[in-house]
mmCIF file with all atom_site columns, C-alpha atoms and ligand atoms in Angstrom:
data_model
loop_
_atom_site.group_PDB
_atom_site.id
_atom_site.type_symbol
_atom_site.label_atom_id
_atom_site.label_alt_id
_atom_site.label_comp_id
_atom_site.label_asym_id
_atom_site.label_entity_id
_atom_site.label_seq_id
_atom_site.pdbx_PDB_ins_code
_atom_site.Cartn_x
_atom_site.Cartn_y
_atom_site.Cartn_z
_atom_site.occupancy
_atom_site.B_iso_or_equiv
_atom_site.pdbx_formal_charge
_atom_site.auth_seq_id
_atom_site.auth_comp_id
_atom_site.auth_asym_id
_atom_site.auth_atom_id
_atom_site.pdbx_PDB_model_num
ATOM   1   C CA . MET A 1 1   ? -5.653  13.538  11.446  1.00 0.00 ? 510  MET A CA 1
ATOM   2   C CA . VAL A 1 2   ? -9.049  11.894  11.060  1.00 0.00 ? 511  VAL A CA 1
ATOM   3   C CA . ASN A 1 3   ? -11.243 10.003  13.530  1.00 0.00 ? 512  ASN A CA 1
ATOM   4   C CA . LEU A 1 4   ? -12.328 6.624   12.189  1.00 0.00 ? 513  LEU A CA 1
ATOM   5   C CA . GLY A 1 5   ? -15.201 4.275   12.838  1.00 0.00 ? 514  GLY A CA 1
ATOM   6   C CA . ILE A 1 6   ? -14.448 0.853   11.372  1.00 0.00 ? 515  ILE A CA 1
ATOM   7   C CA . LEU A 1 7   ? -17.316 -1.520  10.586  1.00 0.00 ? 516  LEU A CA 1
ATOM   8   C CA . VAL A 1 8   ? -16.499 -5.220  10.494  1.00 0.00 ? 517  VAL A CA 1
ATOM   9   C CA . SER A 1 9   ? -18.286 -8.574  10.304  1.00 0.00 ? 518  SER A CA 1
ATOM   10  C CA . GLY A 1 10  ? -15.496 -11.108 9.887   1.00 0.00 ? 519  GLY A CA 1
ATOM   11  C CA . GLY A 1 11  ? -11.781 -11.747 10.152  1.00 0.00 ? 520  GLY A CA 1
ATOM   12  C CA . GLY A 1 12  ? -10.696 -8.129  10.096  1.00 0.00 ? 521  GLY A CA 1
ATOM   13  C CA . THR A 1 13  ? -7.428  -8.340  8.187   1.00 0.00 ? 522  THR A CA 1
ATOM   14  C CA . ASN A 1 14  ? -8.149  -4.904  6.709   1.00 0.00 ? 523  ASN A CA 1
ATOM   15  C CA . LEU A 1 15  ? -8.830  -3.571  10.214  1.00 0.00 ? 524  LEU A CA 1
ATOM   16  C CA . GLN A 1 16  ? -5.450  -5.036  11.222  1.00 0.00 ? 525  GLN A CA 1
ATOM   17  C CA . ALA A 1 17  ? -3.711  -3.343  8.267   1.00 0.00 ? 526  ALA A CA 1
ATOM   18  C CA . ILE A 1 18  ? -5.194  0.001   9.304   1.00 0.00 ? 527  ILE A CA 1
ATOM   19  C CA . ILE A 1 19  ? -4.179  -0.518  12.961  1.00 0.00 ? 528  ILE A CA 1
ATOM   20  C CA . ASP A 1 20  ? -0.649  -1.475  11.863  1.00 0.00 ? 529  ASP A CA 1
ATOM   21  C CA . SER A 1 21  ? -0.372  1.592   9.605   1.00 0.00 ? 530  SER A CA 1
ATOM   22  C CA . ILE A 1 22  ? -1.419  3.883   12.453  1.00 0.00 ? 531  ILE A CA 1
ATOM   23  C CA . GLU A 1 23  ? 0.966   2.220   14.912  1.00 0.00 ? 532  GLU A CA 1
ATOM   24  C CA . ALA A 1 24  ? 3.806   2.553   12.374  1.00 0.00 ? 533  ALA A CA 1
ATOM   25  C CA . ASN A 1 25  ? 3.003   6.281   11.974  1.00 0.00 ? 534  ASN A CA 1
ATOM   26  C CA . ARG A 1 26  ? 2.234   5.837   8.293   1.00 0.00 ? 535  ARG A CA 1
ATOM   27  C CA . LEU A 1 27  ? -1.423  6.740   8.773   1.00 0.00 ? 536  LEU A CA 1
ATOM   28  C CA . ASP A 1 28  ? -2.488  9.878   10.603  1.00 0.00 ? 537  ASP A CA 1
ATOM   29  C CA . ALA A 1 29  ? -5.771  8.613   12.044  1.00 0.00 ? 538  ALA A CA 1
ATOM   30  C CA . SER A 1 30  ? -7.367  7.525   15.289  1.00 0.00 ? 539  SER A CA 1
ATOM   31  C CA . ILE A 1 31  ? -9.764  4.573   15.569  1.00 0.00 ? 540  ILE A CA 1
ATOM   32  C CA . ARG A 1 32  ? -12.621 5.803   17.765  1.00 0.00 ? 541  ARG A CA 1
ATOM   33  C CA . LEU A 1 33  ? -14.903 2.792   17.400  1.00 0.00 ? 542  LEU A CA 1
ATOM   34  C CA . VAL A 1 34  ? -14.858 -0.715  15.933  1.00 0.00 ? 543  VAL A CA 1
ATOM   35  C CA . PHE A 1 35  ? -18.452 -1.604  15.188  1.00 0.00 ? 544  PHE A CA 1
ATOM   36  C CA . SER A 1 36  ? -19.887 -4.996  14.274  1.00 0.00 ? 545  SER A CA 1
ATOM   37  C CA . ASN A 1 37  ? -23.158 -6.778  13.561  1.00 0.00 ? 546  ASN A CA 1
ATOM   38  C CA . ASN A 1 38  ? -21.480 -10.079 14.461  1.00 0.00 ? 547  ASN A CA 1
ATOM   39  C CA . PRO A 1 39  ? -20.506 -10.706 18.102  1.00 0.00 ? 548  PRO A CA 1
ATOM   40  C CA . ASN A 1 40  ? -18.233 -13.560 17.009  1.00 0.00 ? 549  ASN A CA 1
ATOM   41  C CA . ALA A 1 41  ? -16.230 -11.572 14.459  1.00 0.00 ? 550  ALA A CA 1
ATOM   42  C CA . TYR A 1 42  ? -12.525 -12.231 14.929  1.00 0.00 ? 551  TYR A CA 1
ATOM   43  C CA . ALA A 1 43  ? -12.050 -8.545  14.080  1.00 0.00 ? 552  ALA A CA 1
ATOM   44  C CA . LEU A 1 44  ? -13.428 -7.751  17.568  1.00 0.00 ? 553  LEU A CA 1
ATOM   45  C CA . ASP A 1 45  ? -10.590 -9.785  19.144  1.00 0.00 ? 554  ASP A CA 1
ATOM   46  C CA . ARG A 1 46  ? -8.136  -7.720  17.132  1.00 0.00 ? 555  ARG A CA 1
ATOM   47  C CA . ALA A 1 47  ? -9.758  -4.522  18.432  1.00 0.00 ? 556  ALA A CA 1
ATOM   48  C CA . ARG A 1 48  ? -9.579  -5.786  22.029  1.00 0.00 ? 557  ARG A CA 1
ATOM   49  C CA . ARG A 1 49  ? -5.936  -6.741  21.665  1.00 0.00 ? 558  ARG A CA 1
ATOM   50  C CA . HIS A 1 50  ? -5.115  -3.172  20.616  1.00 0.00 ? 559  HIS A CA 1
ATOM   51  C CA . GLY A 1 51  ? -7.274  -1.593  23.340  1.00 0.00 ? 560  GLY A CA 1
ATOM   52  C CA . LEU A 1 52  ? -9.764  -0.150  20.870  1.00 0.00 ? 561  LEU A CA 1
ATOM   53  C CA . PRO A 1 53  ? -13.389 0.529   21.895  1.00 0.00 ? 562  PRO A CA 1
ATOM   54  C CA . SER A 1 54  ? -15.933 -1.687  20.192  1.00 0.00 ? 563  SER A CA 1
ATOM   55  C CA . LYS A 1 55  ? -19.681 -2.016  19.938  1.00 0.00 ? 564  LYS A CA 1
ATOM   56  C CA . VAL A 1 56  ? -21.974 -4.753  18.607  1.00 0.00 ? 565  VAL A CA 1
ATOM   57  C CA . LEU A 1 57  ? -25.576 -4.263  17.484  1.00 0.00 ? 566  LEU A CA 1
ATOM   58  C CA . LEU A 1 58  ? -27.603 -7.341  16.561  1.00 0.00 ? 567  LEU A CA 1
ATOM   59  C CA . LYS A 1 59  ? -30.045 -6.990  13.696  1.00 0.00 ? 568  LYS A CA 1
ATOM   60  C CA . GLU A 1 60  ? -32.703 -9.035  15.516  1.00 0.00 ? 569  GLU A CA 1
ATOM   61  C CA . ASP A 1 61  ? -32.921 -6.322  18.196  1.00 0.00 ? 570  ASP A CA 1
ATOM   62  C CA . PHE A 1 62  ? -34.260 -3.761  15.681  1.00 0.00 ? 571  PHE A CA 1
ATOM   63  C CA . PRO A 1 63  ? -37.595 -3.552  13.837  1.00 0.00 ? 572  PRO A CA 1
ATOM   64  C CA . SER A 1 64  ? -36.069 -2.304  10.540  1.00 0.00 ? 573  SER A CA 1
ATOM   65  C CA . ARG A 1 65  ? -32.765 -1.737  8.746   1.00 0.00 ? 574  ARG A CA 1
ATOM   66  C CA . GLU A 1 66  ? -33.259 2.032   9.178   1.00 0.00 ? 575  GLU A CA 1
ATOM   67  C CA . ALA A 1 67  ? -33.764 1.681   12.947  1.00 0.00 ? 576  ALA A CA 1
ATOM   68  C CA . TYR A 1 68  ? -30.558 -0.362  13.105  1.00 0.00 ? 577  TYR A CA 1
ATOM   69  C CA . ASP A 1 69  ? -28.635 2.214   11.071  1.00 0.00 ? 578  ASP A CA 1
ATOM   70  C CA . ASN A 1 70  ? -29.940 5.135   13.166  1.00 0.00 ? 579  ASN A CA 1
ATOM   71  C CA . GLU A 1 71  ? -28.554 3.478   16.283  1.00 0.00 ? 580  GLU A CA 1
ATOM   72  C CA . ALA A 1 72  ? -25.260 2.720   14.535  1.00 0.00 ? 581  ALA A CA 1
ATOM   73  C CA . VAL A 1 73  ? -24.963 6.359   13.415  1.00 0.00 ? 582  VAL A CA 1
ATOM   74  C CA . LYS A 1 74  ? -25.627 7.524   16.972  1.00 0.00 ? 583  LYS A CA 1
ATOM   75  C CA . ALA A 1 75  ? -22.856 5.284   18.327  1.00 0.00 ? 584  ALA A CA 1
ATOM   76  C CA . LEU A 1 76  ? -20.421 6.528   15.669  1.00 0.00 ? 585  LEU A CA 1
ATOM   77  C CA . LYS A 1 77  ? -21.286 10.212  16.159  1.00 0.00 ? 586  LYS A CA 1
ATOM   78  C CA . ASP A 1 78  ? -21.110 9.861   19.960  1.00 0.00 ? 587  ASP A CA 1
ATOM   79  C CA . SER A 1 79  ? -17.577 8.507   19.497  1.00 0.00 ? 588  SER A CA 1
ATOM   80  C CA . GLY A 1 80  ? -16.545 11.507  17.397  1.00 0.00 ? 589  GLY A CA 1
ATOM   81  C CA . VAL A 1 81  ? -16.209 9.530   14.168  1.00 0.00 ? 590  VAL A CA 1
ATOM   82  C CA . GLU A 1 82  ? -15.597 11.650  11.046  1.00 0.00 ? 591  GLU A CA 1
ATOM   83  C CA . LEU A 1 83  ? -14.936 8.937   8.464   1.00 0.00 ? 592  LEU A CA 1
ATOM   84  C CA . VAL A 1 84  ? -16.637 5.527   8.363   1.00 0.00 ? 593  VAL A CA 1
ATOM   85  C CA . ILE A 1 85  ? -14.591 2.614   7.036   1.00 0.00 ? 594  ILE A CA 1
ATOM   86  C CA . LEU A 1 86  ? -16.396 -0.501  5.850   1.00 0.00 ? 595  LEU A CA 1
ATOM   87  C CA . ALA A 1 87  ? -13.931 -3.363  6.239   1.00 0.00 ? 596  ALA A CA 1
ATOM   88  C CA . GLY A 1 88  ? -15.758 -6.558  5.427   1.00 0.00 ? 597  GLY A CA 1
ATOM   89  C CA . PHE A 1 89  ? -19.062 -5.295  6.894   1.00 0.00 ? 598  PHE A CA 1
ATOM   90  C CA . MET A 1 90  ? -21.716 -7.646  5.549   1.00 0.00 ? 599  MET A CA 1
ATOM   91  C CA . ARG A 1 91  ? -24.736 -5.342  5.642   1.00 0.00 ? 600  ARG A CA 1
ATOM   92  C CA . LEU A 1 92  ? -26.030 -2.812  3.170   1.00 0.00 ? 601  LEU A CA 1
ATOM   93  C CA . ILE A 1 93  ? -26.047 0.781   4.399   1.00 0.00 ? 602  ILE A CA 1
ATOM   94  C CA . THR A 1 94  ? -29.419 2.602   4.300   1.00 0.00 ? 603  THR A CA 1
ATOM   95  C CA . LYS A 1 95  ? -30.210 6.216   3.436   1.00 0.00 ? 604  LYS A CA 1
ATOM   96  C CA . PRO A 1 96  ? -30.208 7.621   7.016   1.00 0.00 ? 605  PRO A CA 1
ATOM   97  C CA . PHE A 1 97  ? -26.651 6.287   7.402   1.00 0.00 ? 606  PHE A CA 1
ATOM   98  C CA . LEU A 1 98  ? -25.526 7.778   4.060   1.00 0.00 ? 607  LEU A CA 1
ATOM   99  C CA . ASP A 1 99  ? -27.140 11.116  4.903   1.00 0.00 ? 608  ASP A CA 1
ATOM   100 C CA . ALA A 1 100 ? -25.346 11.237  8.261   1.00 0.00 ? 609  ALA A CA 1
ATOM   101 C CA . PHE A 1 101 ? -21.923 10.740  6.593   1.00 0.00 ? 610  PHE A CA 1
ATOM   102 C CA . PRO A 1 102 ? -22.130 12.196  3.052   1.00 0.00 ? 611  PRO A CA 1
ATOM   103 C CA . MET A 1 103 ? -19.015 11.128  1.073   1.00 0.00 ? 612  MET A CA 1
ATOM   104 C CA . ARG A 1 104 ? -17.641 10.127  4.454   1.00 0.00 ? 613  ARG A CA 1
ATOM   105 C CA . ILE A 1 105 ? -18.054 6.362   4.085   1.00 0.00 ? 614  ILE A CA 1
ATOM   106 C CA . MET A 1 106 ? -15.410 4.253   2.330   1.00 0.00 ? 615  MET A CA 1
ATOM   107 C CA . ASN A 1 107 ? -15.570 0.631   1.286   1.00 0.00 ? 616  ASN A CA 1
ATOM   108 C CA . ILE A 1 108 ? -13.054 -1.830  -0.109  1.00 0.00 ? 617  ILE A CA 1
ATOM   109 C CA . HIS A 1 109 ? -14.157 -4.376  -2.659  1.00 0.00 ? 618  HIS A CA 1
ATOM   110 C CA . PRO A 1 110 ? -12.092 -7.309  -3.984  1.00 0.00 ? 619  PRO A CA 1
ATOM   111 C CA . SER A 1 111 ? -12.526 -6.663  -7.723  1.00 0.00 ? 620  SER A CA 1
ATOM   112 C CA . LEU A 1 112 ? -11.806 -3.972  -10.264 1.00 0.00 ? 621  LEU A CA 1
ATOM   113 C CA . LEU A 1 113 ? -15.169 -2.207  -10.119 1.00 0.00 ? 622  LEU A CA 1
ATOM   114 C CA . PRO A 1 114 ? -17.446 -1.815  -11.987 1.00 0.00 ? 623  PRO A CA 1
ATOM   115 C CA . SER A 1 115 ? -16.614 -5.436  -12.891 1.00 0.00 ? 624  SER A CA 1
ATOM   116 C CA . PHE A 1 116 ? -17.968 -7.975  -10.426 1.00 0.00 ? 625  PHE A CA 1
ATOM   117 C CA . PRO A 1 117 ? -19.900 -6.060  -7.780  1.00 0.00 ? 626  PRO A CA 1
ATOM   118 C CA . GLY A 1 118 ? -21.584 -8.098  -5.016  1.00 0.00 ? 627  GLY A CA 1
ATOM   119 C CA . LEU A 1 119 ? -20.471 -11.344 -3.387  1.00 0.00 ? 628  LEU A CA 1
ATOM   120 C CA . ASP A 1 120 ? -18.086 -14.219 -4.246  1.00 0.00 ? 629  ASP A CA 1
ATOM   121 C CA . VAL A 1 121 ? -16.335 -12.014 -6.760  1.00 0.00 ? 630  VAL A CA 1
ATOM   122 C CA . GLN A 1 122 ? -12.954 -13.751 -6.712  1.00 0.00 ? 631  GLN A CA 1
ATOM   123 C CA . LYS A 1 123 ? -14.701 -16.983 -7.791  1.00 0.00 ? 632  LYS A CA 1
ATOM   124 C CA . LYS A 1 124 ? -16.586 -15.060 -10.477 1.00 0.00 ? 633  LYS A CA 1
ATOM   125 C CA . ALA A 1 125 ? -13.342 -13.524 -11.769 1.00 0.00 ? 634  ALA A CA 1
ATOM   126 C CA . VAL A 1 126 ? -11.665 -16.954 -12.048 1.00 0.00 ? 635  VAL A CA 1
ATOM   127 C CA . GLU A 1 127 ? -14.714 -18.499 -13.748 1.00 0.00 ? 636  GLU A CA 1
ATOM   128 C CA . TRP A 1 128 ? -15.117 -15.593 -16.178 1.00 0.00 ? 637  TRP A CA 1
ATOM   129 C CA . GLY A 1 129 ? -11.499 -15.980 -17.277 1.00 0.00 ? 638  GLY A CA 1
ATOM   130 C CA . VAL A 1 130 ? -10.415 -12.375 -16.798 1.00 0.00 ? 639  VAL A CA 1
ATOM   131 C CA . LYS A 1 131 ? -6.633  -11.924 -16.934 1.00 0.00 ? 640  LYS A CA 1
ATOM   132 C CA . PHE A 1 132 ? -6.525  -9.212  -14.298 1.00 0.00 ? 641  PHE A CA 1
ATOM   133 C CA . SER A 1 133 ? -8.446  -8.552  -11.144 1.00 0.00 ? 642  SER A CA 1
ATOM   134 C CA . GLY A 1 134 ? -7.681  -6.482  -8.063  1.00 0.00 ? 643  GLY A CA 1
ATOM   135 C CA . CYS A 1 135 ? -9.350  -4.308  -5.494  1.00 0.00 ? 644  CYS A CA 1
ATOM   136 C CA . THR A 1 136 ? -11.129 -0.986  -5.336  1.00 0.00 ? 645  THR A CA 1
ATOM   137 C CA . VAL A 1 137 ? -11.456 1.571   -2.551  1.00 0.00 ? 646  VAL A CA 1
ATOM   138 C CA . HIS A 1 138 ? -14.502 3.748   -3.172  1.00 0.00 ? 647  HIS A CA 1
ATOM   139 C CA . PHE A 1 139 ? -16.868 6.122   -1.454  1.00 0.00 ? 648  PHE A CA 1
ATOM   140 C CA . VAL A 1 140 ? -20.204 4.522   -0.658  1.00 0.00 ? 649  VAL A CA 1
ATOM   141 C CA . ASP A 1 141 ? -23.374 5.735   -2.348  1.00 0.00 ? 650  ASP A CA 1
ATOM   142 C CA . GLU A 1 142 ? -26.895 4.305   -2.453  1.00 0.00 ? 651  GLU A CA 1
ATOM   143 C CA . GLY A 1 143 ? -25.985 1.593   -5.007  1.00 0.00 ? 652  GLY A CA 1
ATOM   144 C CA . LEU A 1 144 ? -24.207 -1.743  -4.597  1.00 0.00 ? 653  LEU A CA 1
ATOM   145 C CA . ASP A 1 145 ? -20.423 -1.176  -4.822  1.00 0.00 ? 654  ASP A CA 1
ATOM   146 C CA . SER A 1 146 ? -21.156 1.735   -7.155  1.00 0.00 ? 655  SER A CA 1
ATOM   147 C CA . GLY A 1 147 ? -19.734 4.882   -5.512  1.00 0.00 ? 656  GLY A CA 1
ATOM   148 C CA . PRO A 1 148 ? -16.885 7.118   -6.751  1.00 0.00 ? 657  PRO A CA 1
ATOM   149 C CA . ILE A 1 149 ? -13.580 5.236   -7.036  1.00 0.00 ? 658  ILE A CA 1
ATOM   150 C CA . ILE A 1 150 ? -10.608 6.459   -4.989  1.00 0.00 ? 659  ILE A CA 1
ATOM   151 C CA . ILE A 1 151 ? -7.829  3.912   -5.672  1.00 0.00 ? 660  ILE A CA 1
ATOM   152 C CA . GLN A 1 152 ? -7.585  0.586   -7.459  1.00 0.00 ? 661  GLN A CA 1
ATOM   153 C CA . ALA A 1 153 ? -4.772  -1.971  -7.430  1.00 0.00 ? 662  ALA A CA 1
ATOM   154 C CA . VAL A 1 154 ? -4.403  -4.600  -10.130 1.00 0.00 ? 663  VAL A CA 1
ATOM   155 C CA . VAL A 1 155 ? -3.225  -8.213  -9.785  1.00 0.00 ? 664  VAL A CA 1
ATOM   156 C CA . PRO A 1 156 ? -2.899  -10.882 -12.490 1.00 0.00 ? 665  PRO A CA 1
ATOM   157 C CA . VAL A 1 157 ? -5.223  -13.871 -12.549 1.00 0.00 ? 666  VAL A CA 1
ATOM   158 C CA . LEU A 1 158 ? -3.032  -16.907 -13.222 1.00 0.00 ? 667  LEU A CA 1
ATOM   159 C CA . GLU A 1 159 ? -4.022  -20.133 -14.920 1.00 0.00 ? 668  GLU A CA 1
ATOM   160 C CA . ASP A 1 160 ? -3.654  -22.277 -11.797 1.00 0.00 ? 669  ASP A CA 1
ATOM   161 C CA . ASP A 1 161 ? -5.565  -19.845 -9.574  1.00 0.00 ? 670  ASP A CA 1
ATOM   162 C CA . THR A 1 162 ? -8.329  -21.024 -7.286  1.00 0.00 ? 671  THR A CA 1
ATOM   163 C CA . PRO A 1 163 ? -10.650 -18.384 -5.790  1.00 0.00 ? 672  PRO A CA 1
ATOM   164 C CA . GLU A 1 164 ? -8.729  -18.799 -2.516  1.00 0.00 ? 673  GLU A CA 1
ATOM   165 C CA . ILE A 1 165 ? -5.310  -18.170 -4.075  1.00 0.00 ? 674  ILE A CA 1
ATOM   166 C CA . LEU A 1 166 ? -6.640  -15.155 -5.981  1.00 0.00 ? 675  LEU A CA 1
ATOM   167 C CA . SER A 1 167 ? -8.314  -13.825 -2.800  1.00 0.00 ? 676  SER A CA 1
ATOM   168 C CA . GLN A 1 168 ? -4.976  -13.920 -0.961  1.00 0.00 ? 677  GLN A CA 1
ATOM   169 C CA . ARG A 1 169 ? -3.201  -12.100 -3.798  1.00 0.00 ? 678  ARG A CA 1
ATOM   170 C CA . ILE A 1 170 ? -5.914  -9.416  -3.802  1.00 0.00 ? 679  ILE A CA 1
ATOM   171 C CA . LEU A 1 171 ? -6.018  -9.127  0.018   1.00 0.00 ? 680  LEU A CA 1
ATOM   172 C CA . LYS A 1 172 ? -2.317  -8.262  0.079   1.00 0.00 ? 681  LYS A CA 1
ATOM   173 C CA . GLU A 1 173 ? -3.083  -5.249  -2.137  1.00 0.00 ? 682  GLU A CA 1
ATOM   174 C CA . GLU A 1 174 ? -6.171  -4.341  -0.083  1.00 0.00 ? 683  GLU A CA 1
ATOM   175 C CA . HIS A 1 175 ? -3.968  -4.034  2.980   1.00 0.00 ? 684  HIS A CA 1
ATOM   176 C CA . ARG A 1 176 ? -1.716  -1.641  1.060   1.00 0.00 ? 685  ARG A CA 1
ATOM   177 C CA . ILE A 1 177 ? -4.253  0.643   -0.630  1.00 0.00 ? 686  ILE A CA 1
ATOM   178 C CA . TYR A 1 178 ? -6.930  0.983   2.083   1.00 0.00 ? 687  TYR A CA 1
ATOM   179 C CA . PRO A 1 179 ? -4.602  2.768   4.535   1.00 0.00 ? 688  PRO A CA 1
ATOM   180 C CA . GLN A 1 180 ? -3.341  4.887   1.611   1.00 0.00 ? 689  GLN A CA 1
ATOM   181 C CA . ALA A 1 181 ? -6.853  6.019   0.693   1.00 0.00 ? 690  ALA A CA 1
ATOM   182 C CA . ILE A 1 182 ? -7.582  6.900   4.330   1.00 0.00 ? 691  ILE A CA 1
ATOM   183 C CA . GLN A 1 183 ? -4.315  8.843   4.562   1.00 0.00 ? 692  GLN A CA 1
ATOM   184 C CA . LEU A 1 184 ? -5.254  10.842  1.440   1.00 0.00 ? 693  LEU A CA 1
ATOM   185 C CA . PHE A 1 185 ? -8.597  11.667  3.057   1.00 0.00 ? 694  PHE A CA 1
ATOM   186 C CA . SER A 1 186 ? -6.848  12.585  6.303   1.00 0.00 ? 695  SER A CA 1
ATOM   187 C CA . GLU A 1 187 ? -4.599  14.994  4.394   1.00 0.00 ? 696  GLU A CA 1
ATOM   188 C CA . GLY A 1 188 ? -7.666  16.580  2.745   1.00 0.00 ? 697  GLY A CA 1
ATOM   189 C CA . ARG A 1 189 ? -6.393  15.579  -0.699  1.00 0.00 ? 698  ARG A CA 1
ATOM   190 C CA . LEU A 1 190 ? -9.505  13.849  -2.082  1.00 0.00 ? 699  LEU A CA 1
ATOM   191 C CA . GLU A 1 191 ? -11.863 15.920  -4.187  1.00 0.00 ? 700  GLU A CA 1
ATOM   192 C CA . VAL A 1 192 ? -15.082 14.342  -5.463  1.00 0.00 ? 701  VAL A CA 1
ATOM   193 C CA . LYS A 1 193 ? -16.590 15.768  -8.654  1.00 0.00 ? 702  LYS A CA 1
ATOM   194 C CA . GLY A 1 194 ? -19.574 13.713  -9.750  1.00 0.00 ? 703  GLY A CA 1
ATOM   195 C CA . ARG A 1 195 ? -18.378 10.145  -10.234 1.00 0.00 ? 704  ARG A CA 1
ATOM   196 C CA . ARG A 1 196 ? -14.707 11.087  -10.273 1.00 0.00 ? 705  ARG A CA 1
ATOM   197 C CA . VAL A 1 197 ? -12.330 11.406  -7.348  1.00 0.00 ? 706  VAL A CA 1
ATOM   198 C CA . PHE A 1 198 ? -9.290  13.612  -7.878  1.00 0.00 ? 707  PHE A CA 1
ATOM   199 C CA . VAL A 1 199 ? -6.168  13.279  -5.727  1.00 0.00 ? 708  VAL A CA 1
ATOM   200 C CA . ARG A 1 200 ? -4.449  16.604  -5.170  1.00 0.00 ? 709  ARG A CA 1
ATOM   201 C CA . ASP A 1 201 ? -0.712  16.398  -5.914  1.00 0.00 ? 710  ASP A CA 1
ATOM   202 C CA . GLY A 1 202 ? -0.988  12.757  -7.010  1.00 0.00 ? 711  GLY A CA 1
ATOM   203 C CA . HIS A 1 203 ? 1.435   11.084  -9.424  1.00 0.00 ? 712  HIS A CA 1
ATOM   204 C CA . ALA A 1 204 ? 0.104   9.643   -12.658 1.00 0.00 ? 713  ALA A CA 1
ATOM   205 C CA . ASP A 1 205 ? 2.907   7.127   -13.091 1.00 0.00 ? 714  ASP A CA 1
ATOM   206 C CA . ALA A 1 206 ? 0.931   3.940   -13.811 1.00 0.00 ? 715  ALA A CA 1
ATOM   207 C CA . GLY A 1 207 ? 2.261   1.994   -16.792 1.00 0.00 ? 716  GLY A CA 1
ATOM   208 C CA . PRO A 1 208 ? 0.585   -0.542  -19.095 1.00 0.00 ? 717  PRO A CA 1
ATOM   209 C CA . LEU A 1 209 ? 0.086   -4.123  -17.878 1.00 0.00 ? 718  LEU A CA 1
ATOM   210 C CA . GLU A 1 210 ? -0.327  -7.352  -19.770 1.00 0.00 ? 719  GLU A CA 1
ATOM   211 C CA . ASN A 1 211 ? -1.129  -10.882 -18.679 1.00 0.00 ? 720  ASN A CA 1
ATOM   212 C CA . PRO A 1 212 ? -0.143  -13.387 -19.861 1.00 0.00 ? 721  PRO A CA 1
ATOM   213 C CA . ARG A 1 213 ? 3.060   -11.675 -20.913 1.00 0.00 ? 722  ARG A CA 1
ATOM   214 C CA . VAL A 1 214 ? 4.152   -13.124 -24.235 1.00 0.00 ? 723  VAL A CA 1
ATOM   215 C CA . THR A 1 215 ? 7.449   -12.394 -25.914 1.00 0.00 ? 724  THR A CA 1
ATOM   216 C CA . ILE A 1 216 ? 6.474   -12.407 -29.589 1.00 0.00 ? 725  ILE A CA 1
ATOM   217 C CA . PHE A 1 217 ? 7.321   -8.755  -30.245 1.00 0.00 ? 726  PHE A CA 1
HETATM 218 C C1 . GRF B 2 .   ? -12.211 -8.248  1.906   1.00 0.00 ? 1449 GRF B C1 1
HETATM 219 O O1 . GRF B 2 .   ? -11.996 -9.115  0.823   1.00 0.00 ? 1449 GRF B O1 1
HETATM 220 C C2 . GRF B 2 .   ? -12.869 -6.981  1.435   1.00 0.00 ? 1449 GRF B C2 1
HETATM 221 O O2 . GRF B 2 .   ? -12.478 -6.613  0.153   1.00 0.00 ? 1449 GRF B O2 1
HETATM 222 C C3 . GRF B 2 .   ? -14.334 -7.352  1.455   1.00 0.00 ? 1449 GRF B C3 1
HETATM 223 O O3 . GRF B 2 .   ? -14.484 -8.166  2.587   1.00 0.00 ? 1449 GRF B O3 1
HETATM 224 C C4 . GRF B 2 .   ? -13.240 -8.806  2.893   1.00 0.00 ? 1449 GRF B C4 1
HETATM 225 C C5 . GRF B 2 .   ? -12.918 -8.442  4.313   1.00 0.00 ? 1449 GRF B C5 1
HETATM 226 O O4 . GRF B 2 .   ? -11.801 -9.133  4.779   1.00 0.00 ? 1449 GRF B O4 1
HETATM 227 N N1 . GRF B 2 .   ? -15.153 -6.164  1.475   1.00 0.00 ? 1449 GRF B N1 1
HETATM 228 P P1 . GRF B 2 .   ? -11.222 -8.814  6.238   1.00 0.00 ? 1449 GRF B P1 1
HETATM 229 O O5 . GRF B 2 .   ? -12.364 -9.042  7.240   1.00 0.00 ? 1449 GRF B O5 1
HETATM 230 O O6 . GRF B 2 .   ? -10.745 -7.397  6.246   1.00 0.00 ? 1449 GRF B O6 1
HETATM 231 O O7 . GRF B 2 .   ? -10.126 -9.817  6.423   1.00 0.00 ? 1449 GRF B O7 1
#
């Protein structure tokens, strides 16, 4: 069992996937706080609907990013949060926040990192012409989308794809692997050694993938 603080800025479909996994007893976790920088985030409605405590801090009420993060950390610690989950939280985390939760902050990113860090990455993947994309759950470090990788899921990029269609295909996988990564943490099965994350008693059963699949041989 692990106590979660979930940080959101937008629609909150990943928050919903985590709530659903807990309610279905697939994920052994408790959401102690849903935190947002955006009072209009639809994710906050989701939290309310499930009776979850929430808190909003506005950036304009703080003199610096660090002051904001110190207050956020206080709210999370006061709620008993052990693991911080970034789920579409559109702010960069500063050092005081990282120091308060060392290797205790996870993020999900809609690309196969280290390809396409940053914003608008589904559009970048389509425009670059990559044949596969996907999503990455990783621990957060001081860089941009650069921390140790926990799980990735791969999806094909198809010739007719728009960024929106690709985003939906990736989101479906996000909703599957984010709760899984949290469950592994909850079971104490994640071991971080440098850049690498090892899963105790994991199965290495991934096979090769190709796209487009051509039947020449
Ligand atoms: C997702 O695409 C996630 O990968 C990225 O932000 C988006 C959040 O979506 N970090 P939602 O708010 O969970 O629906």
